[in-house]
CSV table of C-alpha atoms and ligand atoms in Angstrom, one decimal:
chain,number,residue,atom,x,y,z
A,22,UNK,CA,109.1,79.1,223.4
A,23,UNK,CA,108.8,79.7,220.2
A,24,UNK,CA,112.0,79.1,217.7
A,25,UNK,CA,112.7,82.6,215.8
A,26,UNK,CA,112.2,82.0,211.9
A,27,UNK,CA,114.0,84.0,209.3
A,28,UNK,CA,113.3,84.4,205.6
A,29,UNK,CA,116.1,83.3,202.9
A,30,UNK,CA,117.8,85.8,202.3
A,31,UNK,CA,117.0,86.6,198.2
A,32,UNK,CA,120.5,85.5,196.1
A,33,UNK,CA,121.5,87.2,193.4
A,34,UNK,CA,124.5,86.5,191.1
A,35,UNK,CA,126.5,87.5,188.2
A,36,UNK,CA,127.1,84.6,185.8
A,37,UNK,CA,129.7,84.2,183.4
A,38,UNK,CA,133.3,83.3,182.6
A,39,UNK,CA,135.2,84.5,183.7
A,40,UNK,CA,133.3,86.4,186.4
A,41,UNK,CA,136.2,86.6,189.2
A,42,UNK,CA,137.4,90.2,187.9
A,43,UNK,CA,133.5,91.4,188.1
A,44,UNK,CA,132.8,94.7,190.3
A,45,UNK,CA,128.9,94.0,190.4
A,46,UNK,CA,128.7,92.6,193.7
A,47,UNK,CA,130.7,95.7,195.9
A,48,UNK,CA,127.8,97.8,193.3
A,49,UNK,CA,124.7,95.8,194.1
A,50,UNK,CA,126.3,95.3,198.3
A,51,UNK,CA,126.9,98.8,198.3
A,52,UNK,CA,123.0,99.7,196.7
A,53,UNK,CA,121.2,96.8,199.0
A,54,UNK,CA,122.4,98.7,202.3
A,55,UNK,CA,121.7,102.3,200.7
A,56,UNK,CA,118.2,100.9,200.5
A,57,UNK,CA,117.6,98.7,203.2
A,58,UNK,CA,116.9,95.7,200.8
A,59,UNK,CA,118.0,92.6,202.3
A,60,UNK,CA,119.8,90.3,199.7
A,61,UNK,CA,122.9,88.7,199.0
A,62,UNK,CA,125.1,88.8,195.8
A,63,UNK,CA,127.7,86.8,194.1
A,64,UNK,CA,129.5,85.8,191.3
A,65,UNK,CA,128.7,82.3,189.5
A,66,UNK,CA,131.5,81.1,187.2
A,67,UNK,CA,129.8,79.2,184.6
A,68,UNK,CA,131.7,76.4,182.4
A,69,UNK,CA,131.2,77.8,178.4
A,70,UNK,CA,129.3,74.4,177.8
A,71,UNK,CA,127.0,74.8,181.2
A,72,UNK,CA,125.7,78.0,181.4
A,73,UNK,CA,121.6,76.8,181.0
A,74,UNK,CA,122.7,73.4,184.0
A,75,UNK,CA,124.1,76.5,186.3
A,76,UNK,CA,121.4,78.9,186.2
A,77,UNK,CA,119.0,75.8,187.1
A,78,UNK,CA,121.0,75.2,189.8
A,79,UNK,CA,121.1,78.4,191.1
A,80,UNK,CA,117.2,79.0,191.0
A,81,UNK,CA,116.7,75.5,192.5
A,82,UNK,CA,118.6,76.8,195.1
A,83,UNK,CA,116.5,80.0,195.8
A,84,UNK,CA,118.2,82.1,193.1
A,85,UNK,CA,116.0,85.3,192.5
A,86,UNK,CA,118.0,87.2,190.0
A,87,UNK,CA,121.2,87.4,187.8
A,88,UNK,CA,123.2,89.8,185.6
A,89,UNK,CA,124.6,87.8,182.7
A,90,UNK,CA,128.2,88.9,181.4
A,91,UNK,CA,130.6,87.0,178.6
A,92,UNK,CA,130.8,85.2,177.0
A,93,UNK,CA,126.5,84.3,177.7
A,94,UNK,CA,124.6,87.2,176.8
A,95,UNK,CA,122.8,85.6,173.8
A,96,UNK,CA,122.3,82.3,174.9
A,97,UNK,CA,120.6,84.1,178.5
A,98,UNK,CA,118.4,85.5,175.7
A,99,UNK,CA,117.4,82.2,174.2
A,100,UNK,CA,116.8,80.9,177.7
A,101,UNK,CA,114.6,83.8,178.8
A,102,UNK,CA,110.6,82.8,178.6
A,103,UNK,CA,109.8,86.7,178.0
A,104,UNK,CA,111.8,89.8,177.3
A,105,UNK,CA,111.5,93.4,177.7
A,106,UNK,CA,111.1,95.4,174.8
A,107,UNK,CA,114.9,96.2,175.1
A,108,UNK,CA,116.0,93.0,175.4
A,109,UNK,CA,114.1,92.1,172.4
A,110,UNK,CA,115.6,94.5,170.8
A,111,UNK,CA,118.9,93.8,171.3
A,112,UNK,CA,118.6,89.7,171.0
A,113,UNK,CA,120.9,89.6,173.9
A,114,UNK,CA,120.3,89.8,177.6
A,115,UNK,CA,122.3,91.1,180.4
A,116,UNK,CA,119.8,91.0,183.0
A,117,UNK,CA,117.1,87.9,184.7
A,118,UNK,CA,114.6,87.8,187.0
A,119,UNK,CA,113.6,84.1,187.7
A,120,UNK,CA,109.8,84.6,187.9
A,121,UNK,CA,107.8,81.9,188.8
A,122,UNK,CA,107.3,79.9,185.5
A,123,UNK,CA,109.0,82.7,183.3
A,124,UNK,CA,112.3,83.9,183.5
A,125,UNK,CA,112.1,87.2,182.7
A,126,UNK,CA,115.4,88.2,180.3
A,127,UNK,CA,116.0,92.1,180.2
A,128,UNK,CA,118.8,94.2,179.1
A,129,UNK,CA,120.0,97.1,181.0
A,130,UNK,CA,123.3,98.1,179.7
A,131,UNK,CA,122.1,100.6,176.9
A,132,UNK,CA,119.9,102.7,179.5
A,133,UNK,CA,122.8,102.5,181.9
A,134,UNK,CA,125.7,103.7,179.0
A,135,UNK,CA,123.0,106.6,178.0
A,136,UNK,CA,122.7,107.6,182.0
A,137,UNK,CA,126.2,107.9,182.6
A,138,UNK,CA,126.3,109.9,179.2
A,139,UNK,CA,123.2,112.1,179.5
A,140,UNK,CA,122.6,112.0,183.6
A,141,UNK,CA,126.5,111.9,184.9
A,142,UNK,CA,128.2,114.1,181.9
A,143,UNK,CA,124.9,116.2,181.7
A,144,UNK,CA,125.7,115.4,177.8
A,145,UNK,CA,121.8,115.2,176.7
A,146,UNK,CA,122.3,113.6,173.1
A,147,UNK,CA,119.3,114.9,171.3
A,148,UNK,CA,120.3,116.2,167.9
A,149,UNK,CA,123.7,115.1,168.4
A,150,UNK,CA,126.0,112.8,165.6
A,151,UNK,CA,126.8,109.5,167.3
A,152,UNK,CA,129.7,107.2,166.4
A,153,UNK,CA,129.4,103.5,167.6
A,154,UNK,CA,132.5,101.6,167.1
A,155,UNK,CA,131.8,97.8,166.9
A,156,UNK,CA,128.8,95.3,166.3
A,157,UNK,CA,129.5,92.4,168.3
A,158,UNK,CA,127.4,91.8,171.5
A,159,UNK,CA,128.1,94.9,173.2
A,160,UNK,CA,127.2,97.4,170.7
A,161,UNK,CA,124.1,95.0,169.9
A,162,UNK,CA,123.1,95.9,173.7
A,163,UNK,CA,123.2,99.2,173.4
A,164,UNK,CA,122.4,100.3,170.1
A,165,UNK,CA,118.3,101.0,171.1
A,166,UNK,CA,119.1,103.2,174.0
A,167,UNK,CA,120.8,105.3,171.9
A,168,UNK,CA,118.2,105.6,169.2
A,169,UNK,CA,116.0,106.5,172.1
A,170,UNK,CA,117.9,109.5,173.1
A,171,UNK,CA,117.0,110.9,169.6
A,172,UNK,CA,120.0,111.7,168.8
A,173,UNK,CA,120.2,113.1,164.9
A,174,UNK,CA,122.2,110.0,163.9
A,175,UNK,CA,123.9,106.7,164.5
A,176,UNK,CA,126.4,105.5,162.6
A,177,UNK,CA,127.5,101.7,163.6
A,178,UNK,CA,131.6,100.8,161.5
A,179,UNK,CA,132.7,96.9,162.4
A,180,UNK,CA,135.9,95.7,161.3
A,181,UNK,CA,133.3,93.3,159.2
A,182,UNK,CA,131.3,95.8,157.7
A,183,UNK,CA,128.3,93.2,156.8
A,184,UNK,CA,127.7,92.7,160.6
A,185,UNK,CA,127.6,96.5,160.9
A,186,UNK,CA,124.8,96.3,158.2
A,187,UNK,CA,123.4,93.6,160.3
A,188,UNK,CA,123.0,95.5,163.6
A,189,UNK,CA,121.6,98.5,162.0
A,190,UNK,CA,118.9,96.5,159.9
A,191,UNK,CA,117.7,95.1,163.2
A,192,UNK,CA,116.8,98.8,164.5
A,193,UNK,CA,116.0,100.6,161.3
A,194,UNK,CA,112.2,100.4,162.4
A,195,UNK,CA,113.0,101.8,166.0
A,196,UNK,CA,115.4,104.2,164.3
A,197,UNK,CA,112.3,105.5,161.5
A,198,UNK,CA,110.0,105.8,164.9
A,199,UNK,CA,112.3,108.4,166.4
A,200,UNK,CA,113.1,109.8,163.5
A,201,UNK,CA,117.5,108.5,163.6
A,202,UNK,CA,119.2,108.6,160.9
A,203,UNK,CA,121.4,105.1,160.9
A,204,UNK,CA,124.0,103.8,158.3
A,205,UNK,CA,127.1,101.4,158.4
A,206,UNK,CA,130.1,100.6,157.2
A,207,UNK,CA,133.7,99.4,157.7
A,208,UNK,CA,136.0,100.8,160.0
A,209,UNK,CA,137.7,102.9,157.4
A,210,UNK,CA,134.8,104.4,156.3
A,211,UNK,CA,134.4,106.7,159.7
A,212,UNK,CA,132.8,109.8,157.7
A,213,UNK,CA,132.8,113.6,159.1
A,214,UNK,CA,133.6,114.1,162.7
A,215,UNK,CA,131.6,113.1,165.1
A,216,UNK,CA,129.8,114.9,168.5
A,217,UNK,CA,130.0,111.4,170.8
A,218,UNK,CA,132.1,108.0,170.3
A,219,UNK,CA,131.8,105.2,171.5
A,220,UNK,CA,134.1,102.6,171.6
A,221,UNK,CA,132.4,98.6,171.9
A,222,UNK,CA,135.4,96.6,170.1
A,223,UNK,CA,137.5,94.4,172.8
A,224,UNK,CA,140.2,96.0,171.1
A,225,UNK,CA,141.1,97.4,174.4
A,226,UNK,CA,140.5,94.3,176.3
A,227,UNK,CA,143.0,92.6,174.1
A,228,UNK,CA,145.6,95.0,174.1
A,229,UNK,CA,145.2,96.3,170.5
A,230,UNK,CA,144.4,99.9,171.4
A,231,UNK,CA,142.8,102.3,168.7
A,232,UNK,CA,140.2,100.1,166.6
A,233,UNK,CA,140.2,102.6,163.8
A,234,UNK,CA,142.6,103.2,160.8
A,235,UNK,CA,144.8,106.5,161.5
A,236,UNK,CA,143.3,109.6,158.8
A,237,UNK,CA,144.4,113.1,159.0
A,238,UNK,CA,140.7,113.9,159.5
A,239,UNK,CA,139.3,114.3,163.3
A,240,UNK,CA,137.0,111.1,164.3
A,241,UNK,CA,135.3,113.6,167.4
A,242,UNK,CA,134.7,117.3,167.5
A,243,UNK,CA,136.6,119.7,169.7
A,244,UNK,CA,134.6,119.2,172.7
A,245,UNK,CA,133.1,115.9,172.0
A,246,UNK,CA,132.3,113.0,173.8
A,247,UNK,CA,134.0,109.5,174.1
A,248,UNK,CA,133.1,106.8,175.9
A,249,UNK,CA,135.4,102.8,176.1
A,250,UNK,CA,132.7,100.5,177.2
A,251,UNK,CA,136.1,98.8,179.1
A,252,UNK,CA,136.8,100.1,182.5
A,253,UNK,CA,140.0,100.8,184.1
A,254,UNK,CA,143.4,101.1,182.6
A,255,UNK,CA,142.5,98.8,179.0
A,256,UNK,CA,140.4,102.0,178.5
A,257,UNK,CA,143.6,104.6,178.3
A,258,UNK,CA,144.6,104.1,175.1
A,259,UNK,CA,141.3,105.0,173.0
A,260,UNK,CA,140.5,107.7,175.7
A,261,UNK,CA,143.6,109.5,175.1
A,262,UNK,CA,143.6,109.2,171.3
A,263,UNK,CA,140.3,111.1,171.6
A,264,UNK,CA,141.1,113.4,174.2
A,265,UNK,CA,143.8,114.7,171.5
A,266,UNK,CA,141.0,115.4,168.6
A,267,UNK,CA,138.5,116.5,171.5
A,268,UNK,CA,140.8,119.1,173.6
A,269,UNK,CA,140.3,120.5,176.9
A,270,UNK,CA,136.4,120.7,177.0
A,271,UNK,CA,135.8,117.3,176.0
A,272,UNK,CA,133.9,114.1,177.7
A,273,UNK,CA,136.3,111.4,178.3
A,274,UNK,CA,134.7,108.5,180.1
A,275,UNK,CA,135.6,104.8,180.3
A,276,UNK,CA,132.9,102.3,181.5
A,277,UNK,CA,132.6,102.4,185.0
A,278,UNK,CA,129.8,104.6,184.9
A,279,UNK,CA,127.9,102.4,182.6
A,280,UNK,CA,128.8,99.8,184.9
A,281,UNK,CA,127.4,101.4,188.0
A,282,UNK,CA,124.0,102.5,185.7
A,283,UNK,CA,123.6,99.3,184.0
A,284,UNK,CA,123.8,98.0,188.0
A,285,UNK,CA,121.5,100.6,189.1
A,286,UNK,CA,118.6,99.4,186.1
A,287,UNK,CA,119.0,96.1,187.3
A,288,UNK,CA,118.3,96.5,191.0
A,289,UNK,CA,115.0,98.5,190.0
A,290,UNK,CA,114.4,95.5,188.3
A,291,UNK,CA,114.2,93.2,190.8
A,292,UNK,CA,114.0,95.3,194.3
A,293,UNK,CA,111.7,97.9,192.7
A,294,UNK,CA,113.6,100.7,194.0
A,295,UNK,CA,116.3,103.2,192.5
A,296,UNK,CA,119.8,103.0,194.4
A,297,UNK,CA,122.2,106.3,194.9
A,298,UNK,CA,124.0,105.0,191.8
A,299,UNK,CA,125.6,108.2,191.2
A,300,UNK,CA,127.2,108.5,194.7
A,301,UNK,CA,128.5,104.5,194.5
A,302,UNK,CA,130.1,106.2,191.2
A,303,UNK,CA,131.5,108.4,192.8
A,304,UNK,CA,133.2,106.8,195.7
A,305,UNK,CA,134.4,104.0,193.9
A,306,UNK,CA,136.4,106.9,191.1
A,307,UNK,CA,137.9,108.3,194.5
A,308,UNK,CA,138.6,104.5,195.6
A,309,UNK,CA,136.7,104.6,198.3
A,310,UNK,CA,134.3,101.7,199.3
A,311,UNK,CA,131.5,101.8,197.5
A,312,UNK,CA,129.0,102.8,200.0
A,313,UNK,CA,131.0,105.1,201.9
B,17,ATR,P1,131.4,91.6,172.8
B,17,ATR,O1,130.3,90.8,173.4
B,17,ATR,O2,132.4,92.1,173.8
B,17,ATR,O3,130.9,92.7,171.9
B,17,ATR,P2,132.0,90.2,170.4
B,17,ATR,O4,130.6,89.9,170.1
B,17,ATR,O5,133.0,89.1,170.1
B,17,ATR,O6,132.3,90.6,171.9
B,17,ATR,O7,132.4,91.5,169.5
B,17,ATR,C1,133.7,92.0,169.6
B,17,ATR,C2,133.7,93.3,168.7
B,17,ATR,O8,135.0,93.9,168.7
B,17,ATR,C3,133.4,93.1,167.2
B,17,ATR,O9,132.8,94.2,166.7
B,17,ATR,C4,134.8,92.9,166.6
B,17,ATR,O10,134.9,93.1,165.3
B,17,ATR,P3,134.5,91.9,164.2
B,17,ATR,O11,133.0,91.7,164.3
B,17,ATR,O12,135.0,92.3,162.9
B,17,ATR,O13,135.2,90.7,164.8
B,17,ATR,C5,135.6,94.0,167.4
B,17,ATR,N1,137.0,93.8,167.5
B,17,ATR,C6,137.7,92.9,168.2
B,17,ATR,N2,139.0,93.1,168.1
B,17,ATR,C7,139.2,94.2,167.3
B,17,ATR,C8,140.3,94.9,166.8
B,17,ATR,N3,141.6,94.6,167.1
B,17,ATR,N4,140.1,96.0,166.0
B,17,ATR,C9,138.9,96.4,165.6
B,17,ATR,N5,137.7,95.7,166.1
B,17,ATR,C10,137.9,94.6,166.9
């Protein structure tokens, strides 16, 4: 008789701290049985001076993958062997894949903010005017997939205009390539309204609401687009100010759907297949279970 022998089941995790309020393992359960990929995912909670000691734990124990959240985004990127070219471009990483020898550090959560944008909205942003609220690490890691939607410009304003200036003179090659206008400032110097806002402050998370200075001016266009990168209710407050300038026929979207995309970029990372990412969207705004 012959004893049955199973595979390890391939671990996945997200890291960070905290990590206990994380949604990205009902996403990546809900996209492994979609697919029929056999894998397990978790959340690691990391202490802020042992991030490096618990992804080496983790891979020693048969760790095959991990999405990277706050506060360790940069510091993943230092760790990372190689990056993608959107990881480099960024500095920061969201995304690993523990290859033999050579993690692999990628970030995914531009291409999954422009695919809820252009793919969910159907908002394509070629040609359009594109304001990015924030340069901390958030905006940092999206900043590129929006240049590479061509749209006609980006402007980045930070409550400290110089790291504004920072973030932009990072992708002003990138930006010349595909022919983007970028510029920078502070947060009170906004300019004419805008087609698409984004919001990448933690203002919300903290409570503080609007990031930006009230002016009689409209920030959006009627029927423009806003996006908070937060999901759930931190999200309200910035989302209604802009539904008021954008009316009836605008684009109001907090960040569950870059959630679910950057997910989605992720899994095709490491599994080498595309999930339904647009139907786990969809059942978790109608809180169903994900997979239903
Ligand atoms: P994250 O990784 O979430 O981007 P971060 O790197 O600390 O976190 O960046 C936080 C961003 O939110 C920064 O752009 C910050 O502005 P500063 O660079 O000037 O600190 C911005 N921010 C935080 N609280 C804010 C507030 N109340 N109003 C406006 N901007 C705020």
């Amino acid at each position: 008789m012959t004893a049955a022998t199973s595979a390890p089941v391939d671990q996945y995790v997200v890291a960070g701290n905290p990590v206990g309020h994380s949604r990205s393992p009902e996403i990546h359960a809900a996209f492994a049985r979609q697919t029929g990929q056999s894998l397990h995912y978790d959340r690691l909670l990391c202490p802020l001076d042992g991030f490096e000691a618990s992804l080496r734990g983790f891979v020693a124990g048969g760790g095959r993958g991990c999405n990277i959240t706050v506060p360790f985004k940069f510091e993943a990127f230092r760790l990372a062997a190689r990056h993608t070219p959107r990881a480099a471009l960024a500095g920061a990483v969201n995304t690993m894949r523990f290859d033999e020898g050579a993690w692999l550090g990628d970030n995914t959560d531009g291409a999954g903010l422009v695919a809820d944008i252009e793919r969910n909205a159907r908002r394509p942003l070629r040609g359009l005017r594109v304001l990015l609220i924030g340069a901390g690490g958030a905006s940092a890691g999206v900043l590129g997939s929006f240049i590479a939607g061509r749209p006609a410009q980006v402007r980045v304003v930070n409550r400290s205009a110089d790291k504004a200036h920072a973030l932009i003179a990072s992708h002003q090659a990138f930006a010349a390539e595909h022919g983007v206008q970028l510029s920078a400032g502070g947060l009170d110097e906004v300019g004419d309204a805008h087609d698409v806002l984004i919001n990448g402050t933690s203002a919300s998370l903290s409570g503080a609401g609007v990031p930006l200075p009230d002016r009689d001016a409209p920030v959006l266009v009627r029927g423009g687009v806003a996006v908070d990168m937060m999901y759930g209710p931190s999200a309200a407050p910035f989302l209604d100010w802009a539904r008021a300038q954008a009316g009836d026929a605008g684009e109001m979207r907090d960040g569950l759907g870059m959630l679910v995309e950057q997910a989605a970029e992720a899994f095709f990372l490491w599994r080498g297949v595309r999930p339904d990412s647009a139907r786990v969207l969809a059942n978790l705004r109608a809180g169903r279970e994900a997979d239903a």
